[in-house]
Amino acid sequence: MQYTVLGKTGLRVSELALGTVTFGEDWGWGASQRTSEQILDRYAEAGGNFIDTADHYTGGTSETFLGKILKGRRDRFVVSTKYTLQTDVDDVNSAGNHRKNLVASIDASLRRLQTDYIDLLWVHAHDTLTPVPEIMRSLDDQVRAGKIHYVGIANWPAWEVAQANTLAELRGWSPFVGMQIRYNLLERGPERELLPMARQFDIPVLAWGALSEGLLTGKYLTGGSGRLTIEPREHNSKPGTEALVREVVAIADDGGWTPAQVALAWLLSRPGIVIPILGATKEKQMQDSLGCADVTLSQDHLTRLDALSRIELGYPHDLMRDPVTVNDMYGRNWNDIVDRRTTVRRGVNDDAYLAIPQGD
């Protein structure tokens, strides 16, 4: 396992995170405490140190399991949890990003996790009722109180993350040091706004839904010329889904890997810092996913995957890459300009991230 520094902090985290939404069987599926411990142990043995949970997961059981499993070794891990989603259906204030829910959620999480601090607290979802200044000031108060060390954001629009971090910088509050988004080969929408924003603000990305609920493992494919057999959902019923999954399987066969390893390795190959969140209900699933760290996809593999998964960026990206617009914006000799502030060089076929559009 390799490690990276978490954005504009000095905190070292592993290149793969362990997701624990599967810890607990309260929702009618998931893993028992014993199996959860086996999954975590396998992750830790591979060098993983970044654990992700939430107060909402399995009604709090996920945090409770972690508190028991990590007893005696808690300080060796970067433990992150989340607040926002409702935890008491009879209490209207047990949902949302406001100060009251924040303080109550942190105290409850600390008790379940059997710890006196949380390394990273994520704001779990977008709450339009709570003003951004209240959220950022309330989070900063908890950092100053020592209950949490860092704060992160999940499932927010790019413009509001930028607003929040700019506000935090201006007022000396704790900024978001990480961002969780749904990102995988079947969901590349974040490449329009979220990922360029994250690169600009030096915010590392944790990708949840990395295997698209198992679709990218190929397990829902039937033999021969069969079709995907899964209940349609908005995010998995897009045209081209089956062709892309079959390509993932084909590339896995080419390299002697599993489809899950290919899908996760693709995320690791993305520009910037992208950390896949690994989820499992069985120890062998975790072992399989961890193997992605040893997979190196060739340029041919990446090109084949990109051909079937690439999205249209739309306006204003398309306008800014129109040859006439480019010549007008940068001058006729724009192709001689090398922007050394970015690690992305000319010729890289990923213009969603480039400061200046790339020529042929």
Short mmCIF file of C-alpha atoms in Angstrom, two decimals, residues 169-309:
data_model
loop_
_atom_site.label_atom_id
_atom_site.label_comp_id
_atom_site.label_asym_id
_atom_site.label_seq_id
_atom_site.Cartn_x
_atom_site.Cartn_y
_atom_site.Cartn_z
CA GLU A 169 -9.75 30.92 4.23
CA LEU A 170 -10.89 34.51 4.58
CA ARG A 171 -12.07 34.06 8.17
CA GLY A 172 -9.37 31.74 9.44
CA TRP A 173 -11.66 28.75 9.87
CA SER A 174 -10.94 25.11 9.15
CA PRO A 175 -11.44 24.37 5.42
CA PHE A 176 -12.62 21.15 3.83
CA VAL A 177 -9.51 19.02 3.29
CA GLY A 178 -11.21 16.22 1.37
CA MET A 179 -14.30 15.57 -0.73
CA GLN A 180 -16.38 12.42 -1.15
CA ILE A 181 -18.25 11.96 -4.41
CA ARG A 182 -19.83 9.17 -6.39
CA TYR A 183 -17.29 8.43 -9.11
CA ASN A 184 -16.67 5.34 -11.23
CA LEU A 185 -16.47 4.20 -14.84
CA LEU A 186 -20.27 4.31 -15.09
CA GLU A 187 -20.54 7.71 -13.40
CA ARG A 188 -18.10 10.28 -14.77
CA GLY A 189 -20.35 13.30 -14.26
CA PRO A 190 -17.99 14.75 -11.61
CA GLU A 191 -15.49 15.45 -14.41
CA ARG A 192 -17.60 18.42 -15.49
CA GLU A 193 -17.21 20.60 -12.38
CA LEU A 194 -16.36 18.72 -9.18
CA LEU A 195 -13.01 17.22 -10.17
CA PRO A 196 -11.58 20.36 -11.85
CA MET A 197 -12.60 22.33 -8.74
CA ALA A 198 -10.96 19.76 -6.45
CA ARG A 199 -7.69 19.97 -8.40
CA GLN A 200 -7.72 23.75 -8.30
CA PHE A 201 -8.28 23.84 -4.52
CA ASP A 202 -5.94 20.87 -3.84
CA ILE A 203 -8.78 18.79 -2.39
CA PRO A 204 -8.27 15.02 -2.60
CA VAL A 205 -11.26 12.97 -3.69
CA LEU A 206 -12.63 9.82 -2.08
CA ALA A 207 -14.69 7.88 -4.61
CA TRP A 208 -17.71 6.08 -3.19
CA GLY A 209 -19.72 3.66 -5.29
CA ALA A 210 -16.41 2.74 -6.91
CA LEU A 211 -17.81 -0.53 -8.29
CA SER A 212 -21.29 0.86 -8.99
CA GLU A 213 -22.97 -1.49 -6.50
CA GLY A 214 -21.23 -4.48 -8.02
CA LEU A 215 -22.05 -3.77 -11.66
CA LEU A 216 -18.39 -3.28 -12.54
CA THR A 217 -17.46 -6.66 -11.07
CA GLY A 218 -19.29 -8.29 -13.98
CA LYS A 219 -21.31 -10.48 -11.63
CA TYR A 220 -24.60 -9.34 -13.14
CA LEU A 221 -23.59 -10.38 -16.65
CA THR A 222 -25.08 -13.57 -17.97
CA GLY A 223 -23.17 -15.89 -20.26
CA GLY A 224 -22.67 -15.48 -23.98
CA SER A 225 -24.65 -12.65 -25.50
CA GLY A 226 -26.83 -12.23 -22.40
CA ARG A 227 -27.77 -8.94 -20.86
CA LEU A 228 -27.21 -7.36 -17.48
CA THR A 229 -29.74 -8.75 -15.04
CA ILE A 230 -30.23 -6.12 -12.38
CA GLU A 231 -33.11 -3.96 -11.24
CA PRO A 232 -32.80 -0.74 -13.23
CA ARG A 233 -31.77 2.37 -11.33
CA GLU A 234 -31.12 5.85 -12.58
CA HIS A 235 -27.34 5.42 -12.30
CA ASN A 236 -27.03 1.94 -13.79
CA SER A 237 -29.55 1.93 -16.62
CA LYS A 238 -27.62 4.27 -18.91
CA PRO A 239 -27.14 3.30 -22.55
CA GLY A 240 -23.85 1.52 -23.05
CA THR A 241 -23.66 0.06 -19.55
CA GLU A 242 -23.44 -3.54 -20.70
CA ALA A 243 -20.80 -2.82 -23.34
CA LEU A 244 -18.63 -1.02 -20.80
CA VAL A 245 -18.93 -3.78 -18.20
CA ARG A 246 -18.02 -6.37 -20.83
CA GLU A 247 -14.95 -4.32 -21.76
CA VAL A 248 -13.89 -4.22 -18.10
CA VAL A 249 -14.22 -8.01 -17.98
CA ALA A 250 -12.24 -8.39 -21.23
CA ILE A 251 -9.40 -6.20 -19.96
CA ALA A 252 -9.36 -8.17 -16.72
CA ASP A 253 -8.98 -11.37 -18.73
CA ASP A 254 -6.16 -9.80 -20.75
CA GLY A 255 -4.15 -8.91 -17.65
CA GLY A 256 -4.99 -11.85 -15.42
CA TRP A 257 -6.89 -9.60 -13.03
CA THR A 258 -10.46 -9.46 -11.78
CA PRO A 259 -12.97 -6.91 -13.13
CA ALA A 260 -13.17 -5.24 -9.71
CA GLN A 261 -9.41 -4.72 -9.73
CA VAL A 262 -9.58 -3.14 -13.19
CA ALA A 263 -12.38 -0.75 -12.20
CA LEU A 264 -10.53 0.31 -9.04
CA ALA A 265 -7.19 0.63 -10.86
CA TRP A 266 -8.88 2.98 -13.33
CA LEU A 267 -9.80 5.27 -10.43
CA LEU A 268 -6.23 5.17 -9.15
CA SER A 269 -5.04 6.21 -12.62
CA ARG A 270 -7.09 9.41 -12.67
CA PRO A 271 -5.45 12.85 -12.52
CA GLY A 272 -5.06 14.34 -9.06
CA ILE A 273 -5.57 12.38 -5.86
CA VAL A 274 -8.47 9.93 -6.15
CA ILE A 275 -8.84 7.42 -3.32
CA PRO A 276 -11.32 4.58 -3.96
CA ILE A 277 -13.43 3.54 -0.98
CA LEU A 278 -13.46 -0.25 -0.72
CA GLY A 279 -16.60 -1.95 0.56
CA ALA A 280 -17.11 -5.63 1.28
CA THR A 281 -19.41 -8.06 3.06
CA LYS A 282 -16.90 -10.90 2.91
CA GLU A 283 -13.19 -11.14 3.62
CA LYS A 284 -12.44 -12.55 0.16
CA GLN A 285 -14.10 -9.53 -1.47
CA MET A 286 -11.76 -7.22 0.45
CA GLN A 287 -8.77 -9.34 -0.52
CA ASP A 288 -9.80 -9.14 -4.17
CA SER A 289 -10.27 -5.36 -4.11
CA LEU A 290 -6.91 -4.79 -2.42
CA GLY A 291 -5.27 -6.41 -5.44
CA CYS A 292 -6.02 -3.30 -7.50
CA ALA A 293 -2.92 -1.65 -6.03
CA ASP A 294 -0.80 -4.09 -8.06
CA VAL A 295 -2.62 -3.47 -11.35
CA THR A 296 -1.09 -1.15 -13.94
CA LEU A 297 -3.41 -0.44 -16.84
CA SER A 298 -1.70 0.13 -20.18
CA GLN A 299 -2.48 3.11 -22.39
CA ASP A 300 -4.42 0.73 -24.64
CA HIS A 301 -6.52 -0.41 -21.69
CA LEU A 302 -7.21 3.18 -20.65
CA THR A 303 -8.11 4.17 -24.20
CA ARG A 304 -10.56 1.28 -24.53
CA LEU A 305 -12.23 2.15 -21.24
CA ASP A 306 -12.36 5.83 -22.08
CA ALA A 307 -13.97 5.16 -25.46
CA LEU A 308 -16.97 3.54 -23.77
CA SER A 309 -17.22 5.66 -20.63
#
